[in-house]
Coordinates of C-alpha atoms in Angstrom, one line a residue:
Chain A
X5 CA -0.1 -0.2 0.1
X6 CA 1.4 3.5 -0.9
X7 CA 1.2 4.9 2.1
X8 CA 2.7 8.3 3.0
X9 CA 5.4 8.0 5.7
X10 CA 6.8 10.8 7.9
X11 CA 10.3 10.0 8.5
X12 CA 11.3 7.5 5.6
X13 CA 13.3 11.1 4.4
X14 CA 15.8 13.3 5.5
X15 CA 15.0 16.6 6.7
X16 CA 16.3 19.7 4.9
X17 CA 18.0 22.6 6.6
X18 CA 15.4 25.2 8.3
X19 CA 12.8 24.0 5.7
X20 CA 9.3 23.1 6.9
X21 CA 6.8 20.8 4.0
X22 CA 3.4 21.2 4.4
X23 CA 1.0 19.1 2.4
X24 CA -2.7 20.8 1.6
X25 CA -5.5 17.9 0.6
X26 CA -8.5 19.8 -0.5
X27 CA -11.0 17.8 -3.0
X28 CA -12.3 21.2 -4.3
X29 CA -8.8 22.6 -5.1
X30 CA -9.6 25.9 -4.6
X31 CA -8.8 27.2 -1.5
X32 CA -5.6 25.6 -1.2
X33 CA -4.2 27.6 -4.1
X34 CA -4.9 31.0 -2.1
X35 CA -3.8 29.8 1.3
X36 CA -0.2 28.5 -0.3
X37 CA 0.6 31.7 -1.6
X38 CA -0.5 33.6 1.6
X39 CA 1.6 30.8 3.5
X40 CA 5.0 31.5 1.3
X41 CA 4.3 35.0 1.5
X42 CA 4.1 35.2 5.4
X43 CA 6.8 33.0 6.6
X44 CA 9.8 34.9 5.8
X45 CA 12.4 33.3 8.0
X46 CA 11.6 29.7 7.4
X47 CA 11.9 28.2 4.1
X48 CA 8.2 26.6 3.5
X49 CA 7.3 23.9 0.8
X50 CA 3.8 23.8 0.1
X51 CA 2.3 20.5 -2.2
X52 CA -1.1 20.6 -3.3
X53 CA -3.0 17.7 -3.6
X54 CA -6.3 16.5 -4.3
X55 CA -6.6 13.4 -2.1
X56 CA -4.3 10.4 -1.2
X57 CA -2.9 8.3 -2.5
X58 CA -0.2 10.7 -4.1
X59 CA 0.8 9.6 -7.3
X60 CA 4.1 7.5 -7.9
X61 CA 6.0 9.5 -10.3
X62 CA 6.7 12.4 -7.8
X63 CA 8.2 9.9 -5.1
X64 CA 11.5 10.6 -5.7
X65 CA 11.3 14.5 -5.9
X66 CA 8.7 15.0 -3.0
X67 CA 10.7 16.0 0.0
X68 CA 9.8 15.1 3.7
X69 CA 6.0 16.2 4.5
X70 CA 5.9 17.6 8.1
X71 CA 2.1 18.5 8.8
X72 CA -0.6 17.4 6.3
X73 CA -3.9 19.4 6.2
X74 CA -7.2 18.1 5.2
X75 CA -9.3 21.3 4.0
X76 CA -12.8 20.1 4.4
X77 CA -16.0 22.3 3.2
X78 CA -18.8 22.0 5.3
X79 CA -20.8 23.0 2.3
X80 CA -20.2 19.1 0.8
X81 CA -20.5 16.3 2.0
X82 CA -18.3 15.6 -0.7
X83 CA -15.5 17.3 0.8
X84 CA -15.9 15.1 4.2
X85 CA -15.9 11.7 2.2
X86 CA -12.9 12.7 0.2
X87 CA -10.9 13.2 3.4
X88 CA -12.0 10.5 5.2
X89 CA -11.2 7.8 2.5
X90 CA -7.6 9.8 2.5
X91 CA -7.0 9.1 5.6
X92 CA -6.5 5.8 5.2
X93 CA -3.3 6.3 3.0
X94 CA -1.4 8.2 5.7
X95 CA 1.1 6.3 8.2
X96 CA 0.1 6.3 11.5
X97 CA 3.0 8.3 12.6
X98 CA 1.4 11.1 11.2
X99 CA -1.0 11.5 13.9
X100 CA 1.2 12.1 16.4
X101 CA 1.0 15.9 16.0
X102 CA 1.3 15.8 12.2
X103 CA -2.3 16.2 10.7
X104 CA -4.2 18.6 11.0
X105 CA -8.1 19.7 10.4
X106 CA -9.2 22.9 8.4
X107 CA -12.7 23.5 8.2
X108 CA -14.3 26.4 6.2
X109 CA -17.9 27.4 6.2
X110 CA -18.7 26.9 9.6
X111 CA -20.9 29.6 10.2
X112 CA -22.9 28.8 7.6
X113 CA -26.5 28.6 8.2
X114 CA -27.4 26.0 5.4
X115 CA -24.6 23.5 6.3
X116 CA -25.9 20.5 8.4
X117 CA -24.9 21.2 11.8
X118 CA -24.5 16.8 12.1
X119 CA -21.5 17.3 9.4
X120 CA -19.6 19.5 11.9
X121 CA -19.9 17.4 14.5
X122 CA -19.2 14.5 12.6
X123 CA -15.8 16.2 11.8
X124 CA -14.9 16.8 15.1
X125 CA -15.5 12.9 16.3
X126 CA -13.5 12.3 13.5
X127 CA -10.5 14.9 15.0
X128 CA -11.0 14.2 18.5
X129 CA -10.7 10.1 17.8
X130 CA -7.6 11.0 15.5
X131 CA -6.2 13.7 18.2
X132 CA -5.9 15.7 15.6
X133 CA -6.8 20.1 16.0
X134 CA -9.4 21.1 14.4
X135 CA -9.4 24.8 12.7
X136 CA -12.2 26.8 11.7
X137 CA -11.3 29.2 8.6
X138 CA -12.9 31.8 6.6
X139 CA -12.1 31.3 3.0
X140 CA -13.9 34.4 1.3
X141 CA -11.7 37.2 2.7
X142 CA -7.9 38.3 2.4
X143 CA -8.0 38.6 6.4
X144 CA -9.5 35.0 6.9
X145 CA -6.9 33.4 4.7
X146 CA -3.7 35.3 6.4
X147 CA -5.2 34.1 9.4
X148 CA -5.8 30.4 8.7
X149 CA -2.0 30.7 7.1
X150 CA -0.2 32.0 10.0
X151 CA -1.9 29.5 12.3
X152 CA -1.1 26.5 10.2
X153 CA 2.2 27.9 9.9
X154 CA 2.8 28.1 13.9
X155 CA 1.7 24.5 13.7
X156 CA 3.8 23.2 11.0
X157 CA 6.7 25.0 12.4
X158 CA 6.7 23.0 15.7
X159 CA 5.6 19.3 13.7
X160 CA 9.0 20.4 11.6
X161 CA 11.0 20.6 14.6
X162 CA 12.0 24.5 14.1
X163 CA 10.6 25.4 17.4
X164 CA 12.9 24.5 20.2
X165 CA 11.4 22.6 23.3
X166 CA 8.3 22.1 21.4
X167 CA 7.6 18.8 19.4
X168 CA 4.6 18.1 17.1
X169 CA 3.2 15.6 19.6
X170 CA 3.6 17.3 22.7
X171 CA 1.3 20.5 20.8
X172 CA -1.1 18.1 20.0
X173 CA -2.0 17.1 23.3
X174 CA -2.7 20.5 23.9
X175 CA -4.6 21.7 20.8
X176 CA -6.5 18.4 19.7
X177 CA -10.2 18.8 18.9
X178 CA -12.4 17.6 21.9
X179 CA -16.1 16.4 21.4
X180 CA -18.0 17.3 24.6
X181 CA -19.1 13.7 25.7
X182 CA -23.1 13.2 26.4
X183 CA -22.4 12.2 30.0
X184 CA -21.1 16.2 30.4
X185 CA -24.2 17.8 28.5
X186 CA -26.8 15.8 30.6
X187 CA -24.7 17.4 33.7
X188 CA -25.9 20.7 32.3
X189 CA -29.3 19.8 32.0
Chain B
X25 CA -56.6 58.7 -27.7
X26 CA -59.4 56.2 -26.2
X27 CA -59.7 54.0 -23.4
X28 CA -58.0 51.3 -24.7
X29 CA -55.3 52.9 -26.2
X30 CA -54.7 54.7 -22.9
X31 CA -54.6 51.6 -21.2
X32 CA -51.9 49.9 -23.5
X33 CA -49.6 52.9 -22.8
X34 CA -50.0 52.6 -18.8
X35 CA -49.6 48.7 -18.9
X36 CA -46.1 49.4 -21.0
X37 CA -45.2 52.2 -18.8
X38 CA -45.8 49.8 -16.3
X39 CA -43.5 46.9 -17.8
X40 CA -40.5 49.3 -18.8
X41 CA -38.1 49.5 -15.7
X42 CA -37.4 52.9 -14.8
X43 CA -33.8 52.7 -15.7
X44 CA -34.9 52.1 -18.9
X45 CA -36.9 54.3 -19.6
X46 CA -35.5 57.3 -21.0
X47 CA -33.5 55.5 -23.5
X48 CA -36.6 53.9 -24.8
X49 CA -38.4 57.3 -25.2
X50 CA -35.1 58.4 -26.7
X51 CA -35.3 55.6 -29.7
X52 CA -38.9 55.9 -30.0
X53 CA -38.3 59.5 -32.1
X54 CA -42.2 60.1 -31.8
X55 CA -41.7 62.7 -29.5
X56 CA -39.9 66.1 -30.1
X57 CA -36.9 67.0 -28.3
X58 CA -38.2 69.6 -26.5
X59 CA -41.3 67.1 -25.4
X60 CA -38.7 64.7 -24.4
X61 CA -36.7 67.3 -22.1
X62 CA -39.7 68.3 -20.5
X63 CA -40.5 65.1 -19.3
X64 CA -38.9 64.3 -15.7
X65 CA -37.3 61.1 -15.1
X66 CA -36.7 61.9 -11.4
X67 CA -40.1 61.7 -11.0
X68 CA -42.2 58.8 -9.9
X69 CA -43.7 56.1 -12.3
X70 CA -46.8 56.7 -12.4
X71 CA -46.6 60.7 -12.5
X72 CA -44.5 60.3 -15.3
X73 CA -46.6 57.9 -17.1
X74 CA -49.7 60.8 -17.0
X75 CA -47.3 63.4 -18.6
X76 CA -46.4 60.9 -21.0
X77 CA -50.1 60.2 -21.8
X78 CA -50.5 63.9 -22.2
X79 CA -47.7 64.5 -24.7
X80 CA -49.2 61.3 -27.0
X81 CA -52.8 63.5 -26.8
X82 CA -51.2 66.8 -27.8
X83 CA -49.2 64.6 -30.7
X84 CA -51.9 62.7 -31.7
X85 CA -50.6 59.4 -31.4
X86 CA -51.9 56.3 -31.7
X87 CA -51.9 52.8 -30.8
X88 CA -50.1 51.9 -33.8
X89 CA -47.1 54.3 -32.3
X90 CA -47.4 52.7 -29.0
X91 CA -47.1 49.0 -30.4
X92 CA -44.0 50.5 -32.0
X93 CA -42.7 51.3 -28.5
X94 CA -43.6 48.0 -27.4
X95 CA -41.8 46.1 -30.0
X96 CA -38.6 48.8 -29.4
X97 CA -38.6 47.7 -25.3
X98 CA -39.0 43.9 -26.4
X99 CA -35.9 44.0 -28.8
X100 CA -33.7 45.3 -26.1
X101 CA -34.8 43.0 -23.7
X102 CA -36.1 39.6 -25.5
X103 CA -35.3 37.2 -22.5
X104 CA -38.2 37.6 -21.0
X105 CA -41.7 35.2 -21.3
X106 CA -41.5 32.0 -22.6
X107 CA -39.7 31.9 -26.2
X108 CA -40.4 28.5 -28.4
X109 CA -38.1 27.3 -31.1
X110 CA -39.7 26.1 -34.6
X111 CA -37.7 24.7 -37.5
X112 CA -38.6 25.1 -40.8
X113 CA -38.5 21.8 -43.3
X114 CA -38.8 20.7 -46.7
X115 CA -37.6 23.8 -48.8
X116 CA -38.6 24.2 -51.9
X117 CA -36.3 25.8 -54.4
X118 CA -36.3 29.6 -54.2
X119 CA -36.0 29.1 -50.4
X120 CA -32.7 30.5 -49.5
X121 CA -32.8 33.4 -52.1
X122 CA -36.2 34.9 -50.4
X123 CA -35.2 38.6 -49.4
X124 CA -36.8 40.8 -47.2
X125 CA -39.3 42.9 -49.2
X126 CA -40.8 39.7 -50.7
X127 CA -40.9 38.3 -47.2
X128 CA -42.8 41.4 -45.7
X129 CA -45.3 41.5 -48.8
X130 CA -46.3 37.4 -48.8
X131 CA -46.0 37.3 -44.7
X132 CA -48.8 40.3 -44.6
X133 CA -50.8 39.5 -47.3
X134 CA -51.0 35.1 -46.0
X135 CA -52.0 36.3 -42.7
X136 CA -54.5 38.6 -43.5
X137 CA -56.3 36.4 -46.0
X138 CA -56.4 34.0 -43.4
X139 CA -57.9 36.3 -40.3
X140 CA -58.9 39.8 -41.1
X141 CA -58.6 41.2 -38.0
X142 CA -54.6 41.4 -37.3
X143 CA -52.3 43.6 -36.7
X144 CA -49.0 42.9 -37.9
X145 CA -45.6 45.0 -37.5
X146 CA -42.4 44.1 -39.2
X147 CA -39.2 45.2 -38.2
X148 CA -35.3 44.6 -39.3
X149 CA -33.0 44.7 -36.5
X150 CA -29.2 45.7 -36.8
X151 CA -28.2 41.4 -36.7
X152 CA -30.3 40.5 -39.6
X153 CA -33.4 38.9 -37.1
X154 CA -36.6 40.2 -38.3
X155 CA -38.7 40.7 -35.6
X156 CA -42.6 40.3 -36.5
X157 CA -45.1 41.5 -33.9
X158 CA -48.7 40.2 -34.7
X159 CA -52.1 41.4 -32.4
X160 CA -54.9 38.6 -32.9
X161 CA -58.4 39.8 -33.4
X162 CA -61.2 38.0 -34.9
X163 CA -64.3 38.7 -37.3
X164 CA -66.0 40.6 -34.6
X165 CA -63.1 42.2 -32.3
X166 CA -60.1 44.5 -32.8
X167 CA -56.7 42.7 -32.6
X168 CA -55.7 42.5 -28.6
X169 CA -52.6 44.3 -28.1
X170 CA -52.2 43.5 -24.9
X171 CA -51.5 39.9 -25.6
X172 CA -49.3 40.2 -28.8
X173 CA -47.4 37.5 -30.3
X174 CA -43.7 38.0 -31.2
X175 CA -42.0 35.9 -33.8
X176 CA -38.1 36.3 -34.7
X177 CA -37.0 35.0 -38.1
X178 CA -33.4 35.0 -39.6
X179 CA -33.8 35.0 -43.3
X180 CA -31.9 32.2 -45.0
X181 CA -32.2 30.0 -41.9
X182 CA -34.6 27.7 -41.2
X183 CA -34.9 28.6 -37.7
X184 CA -38.0 30.7 -36.4
X185 CA -38.6 32.0 -32.6
X186 CA -42.0 32.6 -30.9
X187 CA -43.4 33.7 -28.1
X188 CA -47.1 34.9 -26.4
X189 CA -48.6 32.3 -29.1
X190 CA -51.7 30.6 -28.0
X191 CA -52.7 27.2 -29.6
X192 CA -55.9 28.9 -31.5
X193 CA -53.8 30.9 -33.7
X194 CA -50.9 28.5 -34.0
X195 CA -51.7 27.1 -37.3
X196 CA -52.4 30.0 -38.7
X197 CA -49.2 31.5 -37.8
X198 CA -47.2 28.3 -39.1
X199 CA -49.2 28.3 -42.4
X200 CA -48.4 32.3 -43.1
X201 CA -44.8 31.5 -42.3
X202 CA -44.5 28.6 -43.9
X203 CA -45.7 30.2 -47.1
X204 CA -43.6 33.2 -46.8
X205 CA -40.8 31.4 -46.4
X206 CA -41.0 29.4 -48.9
X207 CA -40.8 26.1 -47.3
X208 CA -43.0 23.0 -47.1
X209 CA -43.8 22.5 -43.4
X210 CA -43.1 23.7 -39.7
X211 CA -42.1 21.4 -36.8
X212 CA -41.8 22.1 -33.1
X213 CA -37.6 22.0 -32.6
X214 CA -38.5 21.1 -28.6
X215 CA -36.2 23.7 -27.6
X216 CA -38.0 26.4 -25.4
X217 CA -37.0 28.8 -22.3
X218 CA -37.2 32.5 -21.4
X219 CA -33.9 33.6 -22.8
X220 CA -34.0 34.2 -26.3
X221 CA -30.3 34.6 -27.2
X222 CA -29.4 30.8 -25.4
X223 CA -31.9 29.5 -27.7
X224 CA -30.6 31.2 -30.5
X225 CA -27.4 30.5 -30.2
X226 CA -28.3 26.7 -29.7
X227 CA -30.3 26.2 -32.5
X228 CA -28.0 28.3 -34.9
X229 CA -24.9 26.8 -33.6
X230 CA -23.8 30.5 -32.8
X231 CA -22.0 29.2 -30.1
X232 CA -18.0 27.9 -29.7
X233 CA -17.4 25.1 -31.4
X234 CA -15.2 22.5 -30.6
X235 CA -13.4 20.5 -33.5
X236 CA -11.3 17.6 -33.5
X237 CA -7.9 18.3 -34.2
X238 CA -4.9 16.2 -35.0
X239 CA -2.7 17.4 -31.7
X240 CA -5.0 18.3 -29.0
X241 CA -2.6 19.2 -26.6
X242 CA -1.2 22.6 -27.0
X243 CA 2.9 23.8 -28.2
X244 CA 4.9 23.8 -25.3
X245 CA 5.5 28.0 -24.6
X246 CA 9.3 28.8 -24.8
X247 CA 8.7 31.3 -21.6
X248 CA 6.7 29.6 -19.4
X249 CA 4.6 31.7 -16.8
X250 CA 6.7 31.9 -13.6
X251 CA 5.2 29.3 -10.7
X252 CA 6.3 30.1 -7.6
X253 CA 9.1 27.2 -6.9
X254 CA 7.7 26.4 -3.2
X255 CA 4.5 25.4 -4.2
X256 CA 4.0 22.5 -6.2
X257 CA 1.2 20.6 -7.3
X258 CA 1.3 16.7 -6.9
X259 CA -1.8 15.8 -9.1
X260 CA -0.6 18.6 -12.0
X261 CA -1.0 16.0 -15.1
X262 CA -3.9 15.1 -13.8
X263 CA -5.8 18.1 -13.6
X264 CA -4.3 19.2 -16.8
X265 CA -6.1 16.2 -18.2
X266 CA -9.1 16.7 -16.8
X267 CA -9.0 20.6 -18.2
X268 CA -8.3 19.1 -21.6
X269 CA -11.2 16.8 -21.4
X270 CA -13.7 19.3 -20.5
X271 CA -12.2 21.5 -23.3
X272 CA -12.3 18.8 -25.6
X273 CA -16.1 18.3 -25.3
X274 CA -17.4 21.7 -24.6
X275 CA -14.8 24.2 -25.8
X276 CA -13.7 27.5 -23.4
X277 CA -15.9 29.9 -24.8
X278 CA -18.9 30.8 -22.8
X279 CA -21.6 28.4 -23.2
X280 CA -25.5 28.9 -24.0
X281 CA -27.7 29.0 -20.5
X282 CA -29.6 25.6 -20.5
X283 CA -31.7 25.5 -17.8
X284 CA -33.7 22.2 -18.3
X285 CA -33.4 19.1 -20.8
X286 CA -35.2 16.6 -21.0
X287 CA -34.9 13.0 -22.8
X288 CA -37.4 10.6 -23.3
X289 CA -35.8 7.2 -22.8
X290 CA -36.8 4.0 -24.5
X291 CA -35.0 0.9 -23.2
X292 CA -34.6 -2.4 -21.2
X293 CA -34.9 -2.7 -17.6
X294 CA -32.2 -4.4 -15.8
X295 CA -32.2 -5.0 -12.4
X296 CA -31.6 -8.7 -10.9
X297 CA -33.5 -8.0 -7.8
X298 CA -37.0 -7.0 -9.6
X299 CA -37.7 -9.8 -11.9
X300 CA -41.2 -8.4 -12.5
X301 CA -40.0 -5.4 -14.7
X302 CA -36.6 -6.9 -15.8
X303 CA -38.2 -9.9 -17.8
X304 CA -40.4 -7.8 -20.1
X305 CA -40.4 -7.9 -23.5
X306 CA -41.7 -4.3 -24.3
X307 CA -39.2 -1.3 -24.2
X308 CA -39.1 0.6 -20.7
X309 CA -40.0 4.0 -21.2
X310 CA -38.9 6.3 -18.5
X311 CA -38.1 10.8 -19.1
X312 CA -34.9 11.5 -17.7
X313 CA -34.7 15.4 -16.5
X314 CA -31.8 17.4 -16.1
X315 CA -32.3 21.1 -14.5
X316 CA -29.8 24.0 -13.5
X317 CA -29.3 27.5 -13.7
X318 CA -26.7 27.0 -16.2
X319 CA -26.9 23.2 -17.5
X320 CA -23.8 23.3 -19.6
X321 CA -21.4 25.2 -17.8
X322 CA -22.5 22.9 -14.5
X323 CA -21.8 20.1 -16.9
X324 CA -18.1 21.4 -18.1
X325 CA -17.2 22.1 -14.3
X326 CA -18.1 18.3 -13.4
X327 CA -15.7 17.4 -16.0
X328 CA -13.1 19.8 -15.0
X329 CA -12.9 19.7 -11.1
X330 CA -13.1 15.5 -11.4
X331 CA -16.4 14.9 -9.7
X332 CA -17.1 13.2 -12.7
X333 CA -14.7 10.4 -13.9
X334 CA -15.9 9.4 -16.9
X335 CA -15.3 10.9 -20.2
X336 CA -18.3 12.6 -21.6
X337 CA -19.2 13.3 -25.0
X338 CA -22.6 15.4 -25.9
X339 CA -24.1 15.9 -28.9
X340 CA -26.4 19.2 -29.6
X341 CA -29.6 18.4 -31.8

């Protein structure tokens, strides 16, 4: 199986590589441009993909991926399903702080709330952080880019005294269990 | 001006949106310059209508002038009401050489012969289209100008577009058109919609068509567009292929806006879990309907974004 492995290649000097996976291939381009512009001190490489597994032809030239971000548009069920199927092609080593979920249109009224709940349960079960982003304005894109860069730098090992695993225990998504909710009522 | 004329003008004024009013009246050219200047277009529309009515009374304008204004408005904004496309068949020998005056004479003569009380107005638009406005009446009533029929025909093409036609007068119009254009018969092209330009483009093939080429891939450019070296697409080849297929099937220009496509199917039913319908000898009849705000554009997007992974081949009738 062509799993994407986190530690099978050597890291680059002062380099961080991020992989943006999005079924619609629209937000990832804007995000990539902003991420590259925002970061001045570290050399950031962005790889854009539609889904996993990644094509074998790029296997040689591809650098070590430090952070995999799944962009899910809540307005489309297909987006969520595509992200779910792509998860199978990630080596389990990634789930220790090297995977992040980015969700758009969480505030949209026409989106069924069950979808966000299912994304949250998925992220919580995998112990990954869940970010909400606003993709229609430049400020929204810039904010999302900055947050991703913060997580990326830790995941790439460029921040002293912090590792991806350590950060993920602080930032991982939680879903309030039903027992807690009953106590409130 | 009698009451019915006033009513026609009032109805028309209600129909024309305020922004277009000044240009329409300018094009109409039946009001003198001073009169046009005296109209204050910042007033509410009903005040303007009263003023206009007074001016028309002064100038002694009649129904035929007002219907001219209506025609100008419809020609400028054809995308309203339901248009139906028709195709003329069995051209006779001199059909391709019909020219405007001959057509006008023939059509008017034919239609007035068939039904005595009609009001016909024919106008040639700049893009070679002939616009005909017909108001129908019968032996005892005057033509009803509140429910006119509009016909658009491009000379030397076998296509006709009609709106506002009731089934009562349909055979009369058909016969008049067929005789005037020197064809054998007229059949329904099964294409109808609100957007006249879309129907016309589809029927007369005026959209950007795709022709099969020997080398479908474009030539490599010597100076490629500078791309950010830090950003790389994993599925670049796949994306290119999809865009290529989409362009091959649909072309890369604007597509005519189609809202609904209905297909009548006659096929065989095949489902192993349903034995009663599968075993039948007679063909299975069904209707498939595609609906969207812009059907062809959404199909093209399906292909280019990879939502549909099969290569589609579409043919226009």
